[in-house]
Coordinates of C-alpha atoms in Angstrom, one line a residue:
M1 CA 67.9 247.2 125.7
P2 CA 69.9 250.5 125.2
K3 CA 70.7 251.4 121.8
P4 CA 74.7 252.0 120.0
D5 CA 75.2 255.2 118.9
L6 CA 75.0 255.7 116.2
S7 CA 75.4 259.3 115.2
R8 CA 79.1 258.9 114.0
L9 CA 77.0 256.9 111.7
D10 CA 75.6 260.8 110.3
S11 CA 78.3 262.1 110.0
L12 CA 79.9 259.8 107.2
P13 CA 80.7 262.2 104.1
S14 CA 77.6 261.2 102.3
D15 CA 79.4 261.4 99.4
G16 CA 82.0 258.2 99.9
S17 CA 84.8 262.1 99.2
G18 CA 87.3 261.7 100.8
F19 CA 87.1 257.9 101.7
D20 CA 89.7 256.1 101.3
A21 CA 89.2 252.1 101.1
E22 CA 92.5 250.1 101.0
N23 CA 93.7 252.3 103.9
F24 CA 89.9 252.0 106.2
D25 CA 90.5 250.3 109.8
S26 CA 87.1 250.0 111.4
D27 CA 89.3 250.7 114.8
E28 CA 89.4 254.9 114.2
L29 CA 85.2 254.3 112.9
I30 CA 85.0 251.7 116.7
D31 CA 87.9 253.4 119.5
P32 CA 86.2 256.1 120.4
V33 CA 82.6 254.5 121.4
A34 CA 85.0 251.4 122.2
D35 CA 83.7 252.2 126.1
E36 CA 80.4 252.7 125.5
L37 CA 79.3 249.5 123.7
E38 CA 82.4 247.0 125.1
N39 CA 78.8 246.1 128.2
T40 CA 76.5 246.8 125.8
V41 CA 73.8 243.8 124.6
L42 CA 72.4 245.4 120.9
R43 CA 69.0 242.7 119.7
L44 CA 70.6 241.3 116.7
S45 CA 68.1 243.5 114.2
D46 CA 69.3 247.0 116.3
Y47 CA 73.2 245.9 115.3
L48 CA 72.8 244.4 111.3
A49 CA 70.9 248.1 111.1
A50 CA 73.9 250.2 111.6
I51 CA 76.0 247.7 109.2
E52 CA 72.9 248.3 107.1
L53 CA 73.1 252.2 107.3
V54 CA 77.8 251.5 107.8
V55 CA 77.0 250.2 104.5
K56 CA 74.5 253.0 102.4
E57 CA 76.0 255.6 103.4
T58 CA 80.1 255.3 103.0
F59 CA 79.5 252.5 99.4
Q60 CA 77.0 254.3 98.3
H61 CA 77.8 255.2 94.2
S62 CA 78.4 252.7 92.4
V63 CA 81.8 251.5 90.0
W64 CA 82.6 248.4 87.4
V65 CA 83.5 245.4 89.0
K66 CA 84.9 242.7 86.8
A67 CA 83.4 239.3 87.8
E68 CA 83.3 235.9 86.5
I69 CA 79.6 234.1 87.2
R70 CA 79.5 231.6 89.3
N71 CA 76.0 230.8 89.0
L72 CA 72.8 232.4 87.3
S73 CA 69.1 232.1 87.9
S74 CA 65.8 234.1 87.5
K75 CA 62.4 234.3 89.1
N76 CA 59.8 237.0 88.5
G77 CA 61.7 239.2 86.1
H78 CA 64.9 239.1 88.6
Y79 CA 68.3 238.2 87.8
Y80 CA 70.3 236.8 90.9
F81 CA 74.0 236.6 90.6
E82 CA 76.8 234.2 92.2
L83 CA 79.6 236.1 91.5
A84 CA 83.4 235.2 92.1
E85 CA 87.2 236.1 91.2
K86 CA 89.5 233.6 90.5
D87 CA 93.8 233.8 91.2
D88 CA 95.9 232.0 88.2
D89 CA 95.5 228.7 89.3
G90 CA 92.2 228.9 89.2
K91 CA 91.1 229.4 92.5
V92 CA 88.5 231.3 93.9
I93 CA 89.6 234.2 95.8
A94 CA 86.7 236.7 96.6
S95 CA 82.3 235.6 96.1
C96 CA 79.0 237.5 96.2
R97 CA 75.8 238.0 96.2
G98 CA 74.6 239.9 92.4
N99 CA 70.9 241.2 91.4
L100 CA 69.3 242.5 89.2
W101 CA 66.4 243.9 89.6
R102 CA 63.0 243.5 87.4
F103 CA 62.8 246.4 86.1
K104 CA 67.1 247.5 84.8
A105 CA 67.0 243.6 84.1
A106 CA 64.9 244.4 80.2
R107 CA 67.7 247.1 79.3
V108 CA 70.9 245.6 80.6
L109 CA 70.1 242.0 79.5
G110 CA 69.2 243.3 75.8
K111 CA 72.5 245.6 75.3
F112 CA 74.6 243.1 76.5
E113 CA 72.3 240.4 74.0
R114 CA 72.5 242.7 71.3
V115 CA 76.2 243.8 71.1
T116 CA 77.3 240.2 71.5
G117 CA 74.9 238.2 69.5
M118 CA 75.3 235.2 72.9
Q119 CA 72.3 235.3 76.4
L120 CA 74.2 236.2 80.0
E121 CA 74.9 232.4 81.0
R122 CA 77.8 231.1 84.5
D123 CA 81.1 231.5 83.0
V124 CA 81.3 234.2 81.1
T125 CA 83.4 237.1 83.2
V126 CA 81.8 240.5 82.3
L127 CA 83.0 244.4 83.6
L128 CA 79.6 245.4 85.7
N129 CA 78.8 249.0 87.1
V130 CA 77.4 247.6 90.6
T131 CA 75.9 250.0 94.9
A132 CA 77.4 247.6 96.9
T133 CA 74.0 247.2 99.4
F134 CA 73.1 245.2 102.3
H135 CA 70.2 243.9 104.3
P136 CA 69.1 242.9 107.8
L137 CA 67.7 240.2 105.9
Y138 CA 69.0 239.0 103.3
G139 CA 73.2 239.8 103.6
F140 CA 75.3 241.9 101.9
S141 CA 74.6 241.1 98.4
L142 CA 75.9 244.0 94.4
A143 CA 72.9 245.8 93.0
I144 CA 72.9 245.3 89.5
N145 CA 74.0 248.4 87.5
D146 CA 74.4 247.7 84.2
I147 CA 77.2 245.5 82.5
D148 CA 79.6 246.3 80.1
P149 CA 79.3 243.8 76.6
S150 CA 82.4 245.9 74.8
Y151 CA 84.3 243.6 78.1
T152 CA 82.8 240.3 77.7
L153 CA 83.9 240.2 73.5
G154 CA 87.1 241.6 74.3
D155 CA 87.1 239.0 77.4
L156 CA 86.5 236.3 74.8
A157 CA 89.1 237.7 72.4
R158 CA 91.8 237.4 75.2
Q159 CA 90.6 234.1 75.7
Y160 CA 90.9 233.3 71.4
A161 CA 93.8 234.3 71.6
A162 CA 95.6 232.4 74.3
M163 CA 93.9 229.4 73.3
L164 CA 95.7 228.7 69.9
E165 CA 99.4 230.4 71.3
R166 CA 99.0 227.0 73.7
L167 CA 97.6 225.0 70.7
S168 CA 100.6 225.9 68.9
A169 CA 103.1 226.3 71.7
E170 CA 102.5 222.1 72.1
G171 CA 102.8 221.7 68.5
L172 CA 99.0 220.7 67.6
L173 CA 97.4 223.8 65.9
N174 CA 99.2 222.5 62.7
L175 CA 99.1 219.3 64.0
N176 CA 95.9 217.4 62.0
K177 CA 97.1 219.5 58.9
Q178 CA 100.0 217.6 58.2
V179 CA 98.2 214.7 57.8
P180 CA 98.1 212.8 53.9
D181 CA 95.1 213.9 51.5
P182 CA 92.5 211.2 51.9
F183 CA 93.1 209.9 48.7
D184 CA 89.4 208.9 47.4
I185 CA 86.1 209.3 51.2
E186 CA 85.0 205.4 51.1
H187 CA 83.2 205.8 55.0
V188 CA 82.7 209.4 56.5
L189 CA 82.5 210.0 60.3
V190 CA 80.1 212.9 60.7
I191 CA 79.6 214.8 64.0
A192 CA 76.8 216.9 63.8
P193 CA 73.4 218.2 66.0
E194 CA 70.8 216.1 66.3
K195 CA 67.8 218.0 63.7
A196 CA 69.8 220.9 62.9
A197 CA 69.6 223.1 60.1
G198 CA 72.9 223.2 58.7
L199 CA 72.4 219.4 59.1
G200 CA 69.5 218.8 57.0
D201 CA 71.7 221.0 54.5
F202 CA 74.4 217.8 54.4
R203 CA 72.2 215.4 54.1
A204 CA 70.5 215.9 51.2
D205 CA 73.6 216.0 49.2
A206 CA 74.7 212.8 51.2
D207 CA 72.3 211.3 50.8
R208 CA 71.9 210.9 47.2
L209 CA 76.0 210.3 47.6
Q210 CA 75.0 207.1 50.1
H211 CA 72.1 205.8 47.6
T212 CA 74.7 205.9 44.8
G213 CA 77.0 203.5 46.4
A214 CA 80.2 206.7 46.4
C215 CA 80.2 207.1 49.7
H216 CA 79.0 206.4 53.2
F217 CA 77.8 208.8 56.2
H218 CA 78.1 207.3 59.8
Y219 CA 76.5 209.9 61.4
H220 CA 76.5 210.4 65.6
Y221 CA 75.3 213.3 67.3
A222 CA 76.1 216.0 70.6
T223 CA 74.5 219.1 71.7
F224 CA 77.2 221.9 70.3
Q225 CA 75.5 224.9 72.6
G226 CA 75.6 225.4 75.8
N227 CA 78.5 224.9 78.6
H228 CA 78.1 221.2 77.6
A229 CA 78.4 220.9 73.8
P230 CA 82.2 220.4 74.7
K231 CA 82.5 217.5 77.2
E232 CA 79.6 215.8 74.6
I233 CA 80.7 216.6 70.9
R234 CA 84.1 215.0 72.5
H235 CA 82.4 211.8 73.5
A236 CA 80.9 211.8 70.2
I237 CA 84.1 211.9 68.4
T238 CA 85.4 209.5 70.5
K239 CA 82.5 207.2 70.4
G240 CA 82.1 207.2 67.0
I241 CA 86.0 206.2 66.2
L242 CA 85.8 203.2 68.5
T243 CA 82.3 202.6 66.8
F244 CA 83.7 202.8 64.1
K245 CA 86.8 200.7 64.5
K246 CA 84.9 198.2 66.7
E247 CA 82.6 197.4 63.3
Y248 CA 85.2 197.6 59.5
D249 CA 89.1 197.3 61.8
R250 CA 89.8 200.7 60.6
L251 CA 89.6 204.4 60.4
P252 CA 87.4 206.5 59.0
D253 CA 88.5 208.3 55.4
V254 CA 88.0 211.2 57.3
M255 CA 85.7 213.1 60.5
V256 CA 83.0 216.0 59.3
I257 CA 82.2 218.4 62.2
I258 CA 79.3 220.3 60.8
R259 CA 76.8 222.9 62.4
G260 CA 75.6 226.1 61.4
G261 CA 75.7 229.5 61.4
G262 CA 74.7 231.5 64.9
A263 CA 75.1 233.7 68.0
V264 CA 78.4 234.6 68.3
G265 CA 77.8 233.6 71.8
D266 CA 77.0 229.7 71.4
L267 CA 79.5 229.6 68.8
A268 CA 81.6 230.8 71.4
Y269 CA 80.8 227.1 73.8
L270 CA 83.2 225.4 70.9
N271 CA 86.4 227.5 71.8
D272 CA 87.1 225.3 74.6
Y273 CA 90.3 223.8 74.1
E274 CA 89.9 220.3 75.1
L275 CA 88.0 219.7 72.7
A276 CA 90.9 221.2 69.0
A277 CA 93.7 219.5 71.7
L278 CA 91.3 215.8 70.8
V279 CA 90.4 217.1 67.0
A280 CA 94.2 218.6 66.2
E281 CA 95.7 214.3 67.4
Q282 CA 93.4 212.6 65.2
P283 CA 94.8 210.2 62.7
I284 CA 92.5 211.1 60.4
P285 CA 91.9 213.8 58.9
V286 CA 89.2 216.3 59.8
W287 CA 87.1 218.8 58.1
V288 CA 84.7 221.2 59.5
G289 CA 81.5 224.1 58.6
I290 CA 80.7 225.3 61.4
G291 CA 78.2 228.9 61.2
H292 CA 78.5 231.5 57.8
E293 CA 82.3 233.0 56.5
R294 CA 81.4 235.3 59.4
D295 CA 82.3 233.5 61.6
N296 CA 85.4 232.4 63.2
V297 CA 85.8 229.6 65.8
I298 CA 89.1 227.2 67.5
L299 CA 87.3 224.4 65.9
D300 CA 88.6 226.2 61.5
E301 CA 91.6 227.1 63.3
V302 CA 93.3 223.0 64.3
A303 CA 91.4 221.5 61.4
H304 CA 92.8 219.8 58.4
T305 CA 90.4 221.8 56.2
S306 CA 87.3 224.4 57.2
F307 CA 85.1 225.1 55.3
D308 CA 82.3 228.3 55.8
T309 CA 79.2 226.2 55.8
P310 CA 77.5 222.3 56.3
S311 CA 76.2 222.9 52.6
K312 CA 80.2 223.2 51.2
V313 CA 81.4 220.3 53.7
I314 CA 79.8 218.4 52.0
A315 CA 80.5 220.3 48.3
G316 CA 84.2 219.4 48.9
I317 CA 83.4 215.8 49.2
T318 CA 81.2 215.2 46.1
N319 CA 84.1 217.5 44.1
H320 CA 86.8 215.7 46.1
L321 CA 85.3 212.3 44.6
A322 CA 84.6 213.6 41.7
S323 CA 88.7 215.1 40.8
L324 CA 89.5 211.2 41.4
M325 CA 87.2 210.0 39.2
Q326 CA 88.3 212.5 36.6
R327 CA 92.2 211.5 37.2
T328 CA 90.9 207.8 37.3
Q329 CA 89.2 208.3 33.9
D330 CA 93.2 210.4 33.0
F331 CA 95.0 207.0 33.9
A332 CA 92.3 205.1 32.8
D333 CA 92.9 206.6 29.6
T334 CA 96.5 207.0 29.7
I335 CA 97.0 203.6 30.1
W336 CA 94.4 202.4 27.2
H337 CA 96.7 204.5 24.3
A338 CA 100.0 203.1 26.0
S339 CA 98.5 200.2 26.1
Q340 CA 97.5 200.5 22.0
Q341 CA 100.7 201.8 21.3
Q342 CA 102.0 199.0 23.0
V343 CA 100.7 196.2 21.2
T344 CA 101.3 197.7 18.2
Q345 CA 105.2 197.7 18.6
A346 CA 104.4 193.8 19.4
A347 CA 102.8 193.3 17.0
M348 CA 105.3 194.3 14.5
A349 CA 107.8 193.0 16.8
T350 CA 106.3 189.6 16.5
E351 CA 106.1 189.7 12.8
R352 CA 110.0 190.2 12.0
Q353 CA 110.8 187.4 14.8
F354 CA 108.0 184.8 13.9
T355 CA 110.1 186.1 9.5
A356 CA 113.0 184.7 11.9
I357 CA 112.0 182.0 13.6
Q358 CA 110.3 180.5 10.4
N359 CA 113.9 181.4 8.6
T360 CA 115.6 179.5 11.7
S361 CA 113.3 177.1 11.6
S362 CA 113.5 174.9 7.9
Y363 CA 117.2 175.3 8.0
N364 CA 117.0 173.4 11.2
L365 CA 115.2 171.6 10.4
Q366 CA 116.5 170.2 7.7
R367 CA 120.2 169.4 9.6
W368 CA 117.7 167.8 12.5
Q369 CA 116.1 165.5 9.5
H370 CA 119.7 165.0 8.4
L371 CA 121.1 163.9 11.4
S372 CA 117.9 161.6 13.0
D373 CA 117.8 159.9 10.0
S374 CA 121.3 158.9 10.7
H375 CA 120.9 158.6 14.5
F376 CA 117.6 156.4 13.3
N377 CA 120.4 153.7 12.2
T378 CA 122.8 153.7 14.2
I379 CA 120.2 153.7 17.0
K380 CA 118.6 150.2 14.5
Q381 CA 121.1 148.2 14.5
H382 CA 122.1 148.5 17.7
A383 CA 118.4 147.9 19.2
K384 CA 119.2 144.8 17.1
F385 CA 122.5 143.2 19.0
E386 CA 120.8 144.3 21.8
L387 CA 117.1 141.6 21.1
R388 CA 120.1 138.3 20.5
Q389 CA 121.4 139.4 23.4
A390 CA 118.5 139.7 25.8
S391 CA 116.8 136.7 23.7
M392 CA 119.8 134.0 24.9
T393 CA 119.8 136.1 28.4
S394 CA 115.8 135.3 28.1
N395 CA 116.2 130.9 27.9
T396 CA 119.1 130.8 30.0
N397 CA 117.0 132.4 32.7
M398 CA 113.4 130.9 32.0
K399 CA 116.0 127.9 33.1
Q400 CA 116.8 128.6 35.7
I401 CA 113.5 129.7 36.6
Q402 CA 111.6 126.1 35.6
Q403 CA 114.5 123.9 37.7
L404 CA 113.7 126.3 40.9
S405 CA 110.0 127.1 40.1
Y406 CA 110.4 121.8 40.1
N407 CA 112.1 122.6 43.6
H408 CA 110.4 124.8 45.3
L409 CA 107.6 123.3 44.7
S410 CA 108.5 119.5 45.7
R411 CA 109.5 120.8 49.0
A412 CA 106.3 122.9 49.2
S413 CA 104.0 118.7 48.5
S414 CA 106.4 117.9 51.1
A415 CA 106.1 120.3 54.0
I416 CA 102.2 120.3 52.9
D417 CA 102.2 116.5 53.2
T418 CA 103.8 116.7 57.4
R419 CA 101.5 119.6 57.6
Y420 CA 97.9 118.1 56.7
Q421 CA 99.6 114.9 59.1
T422 CA 100.7 117.2 61.9
I423 CA 96.6 118.7 61.3
K424 CA 94.1 114.9 61.6
E425 CA 96.2 113.6 64.4
S426 CA 95.7 117.0 66.2
S427 CA 92.3 117.1 65.0
Y428 CA 91.4 113.6 66.1
Q429 CA 93.2 114.3 70.1
R430 CA 91.2 117.8 70.1
L431 CA 87.9 116.2 69.3
S432 CA 87.9 113.2 71.7
D433 CA 89.3 115.8 74.3
A434 CA 85.6 117.1 73.5
A435 CA 83.9 114.3 73.5
K436 CA 85.2 113.7 77.3
Q437 CA 84.1 116.9 78.0
V438 CA 80.9 117.3 76.9
R439 CA 80.1 113.8 78.8
Y440 CA 80.7 115.7 82.2
Y441 CA 78.9 118.4 81.3
Q442 CA 75.7 116.0 81.1
Q443 CA 76.7 114.5 84.5
V444 CA 76.5 117.1 86.1
V445 CA 73.2 118.7 84.3
L446 CA 71.3 115.2 85.2
I447 CA 72.6 115.7 88.6
Q448 CA 71.8 119.0 88.8
N449 CA 68.2 118.6 87.4
P450 CA 64.6 119.7 89.4
A451 CA 62.6 116.4 88.9
R452 CA 65.4 114.9 90.4
L453 CA 66.5 116.9 92.7
L454 CA 62.3 116.7 93.8
D455 CA 62.6 112.7 93.6
Q456 CA 65.1 112.7 96.7
G457 CA 62.7 115.5 98.6
Y458 CA 63.4 118.4 97.7
A459 CA 61.6 121.6 97.5
F460 CA 60.9 124.2 95.1
V461 CA 58.4 127.8 97.5
Q462 CA 56.8 130.5 95.4
N463 CA 55.3 133.3 96.5
S464 CA 51.6 134.7 96.1
E465 CA 53.1 136.3 92.2
D466 CA 54.8 133.8 91.4
K467 CA 58.0 134.0 92.4
Y468 CA 60.4 131.6 93.7
L469 CA 62.2 132.0 97.4
N470 CA 65.0 131.5 98.1
S471 CA 65.3 133.2 101.8
V472 CA 63.2 133.8 104.4
S473 CA 63.7 137.5 104.8
S474 CA 61.6 138.0 102.3
I475 CA 58.4 135.7 103.9
E476 CA 56.0 137.1 106.8
K477 CA 54.2 135.4 109.6
G478 CA 50.6 135.0 107.5
D479 CA 51.5 135.2 104.2
F480 CA 50.1 132.4 101.4
V481 CA 52.4 130.1 99.5
K482 CA 53.4 127.7 97.5
V483 CA 55.3 124.3 97.5
S484 CA 56.0 122.0 95.4
M485 CA 57.1 118.6 95.5
S486 CA 58.2 115.5 92.7
D487 CA 54.4 114.2 92.7
G488 CA 52.3 117.7 93.8
E489 CA 51.7 121.4 94.7
V490 CA 51.4 121.9 98.7
K491 CA 49.5 125.1 99.4
A492 CA 50.0 127.1 102.7
V493 CA 50.3 129.7 104.8
V494 CA 52.7 131.1 106.9
Y495 CA 52.8 130.1 111.1
D496 CA 55.7 131.2 111.6
V497 CA 59.2 132.5 110.1
N498 CA 62.5 131.7 112.0
K499 CA 65.7 133.4 110.5
H500 CA 69.3 131.8 110.8
S501 CA 71.9 134.3 113.3
T502 CA 74.5 134.5 110.8
A503 CA 76.3 132.5 113.4
D504 CA 74.6 129.6 112.2
T505 CA 75.0 130.3 108.4
D506 CA 77.6 130.1 108.5
S507 CA 77.6 126.9 110.5
I508 CA 75.9 125.2 108.6
E509 CA 77.5 126.4 104.9
A510 CA 80.4 124.9 106.2
D511 CA 79.0 121.6 107.2
Q512 CA 77.9 122.0 103.5
S513 CA 80.9 123.1 102.5

């Protein structure tokens, strides 16, 4: 198989001078040999080797490239990147692989972590010093020579500023700050990473408050580091609010989000717009204590109150409760002094009113006594007159009642005699009818007496279990039966069983009827 003429590739400048990538036209390179290669079949290795040579000779210089790390893995000390560029809509418009070899990785990554305070991870925009490489077996990739940590810090700062601007434009930046301060803090919803040192500092004082019954804390845990941190924190906040509302049928008094200090990169995961918006939209005050005094995250900007550390958050709760107790005690003292003053004034007023009432009462009692005597004499005379009238009326009514009673008794006696005679005659008639009925039933009983039926030639048939039989359907050939007659019993074996047809049975019943 003939090889292509690659002599033209050797003529390219080794330093890349005079090469314009934007205006580069591949036809300029291929056209002179197009006729020669048109009917030539190349081996894949030869063709890719030619491309490797072109890339090596043309792009041997290093350049600074801005890209986003879409994926990052390591093996045997080597680091493998998947780099990409996105447009304003977040759509990937370019991507390629990048390799940071072991002999450079320790120096490059060490400097990056030392300057930024964070580890290099996916979804971070970086400025890379790269050299283009092409390998016939592994394809195209970028060899990473260096990473500029200052650019990443600046990019994080730009993202932070853009997030603040968006939250402010949407009215979320100061939304939670407008929620009124709680009057009393009885229940606190705490969102924190489980088993973290900052949470331990917080709980040291929180448990003492809860033990006294002054405040109750409800803990929900989430990861505060890594790409999944914002989503887990949002889930913990939503779950905590719903769980508390279901149990207590109201919202907690305060929500607390706490985390100890850490590297700038670790805290950068908390700079998430969705998380900040969720915190800002909470209907209760959100107190945030993340990091140390030098640290600041987007949650500090949107929270109702921001503290430097978790310890200062619990100190704020303690101070609030202490202030509430002091104000309550001040109100109690004020009320007690006001009450004492009111009681003293009321006692003096009562004494004056009692003296006035006593004087007025003495005068009124004398007047009422005189009026009472006069009215009593009038009532006494009127009562005597009324008694005489009532006595006369009572005598007249008594006579009328006696006369009416005699008349009613006479009529009642006559009615009773008449009713007695009627009941007596009716009773005699009923007794006569009952006697006739009894005699009739006696005759029926005598007619149906079993002894009388046996004397007339009827018989009773029983099976071997002494049960009376009234149908041949319960008798089979060979059964033992007992026949009772008027003067004795006959035990027999059934020789044959003949059943009457339905028509015969109906005719027999008709004859009997």
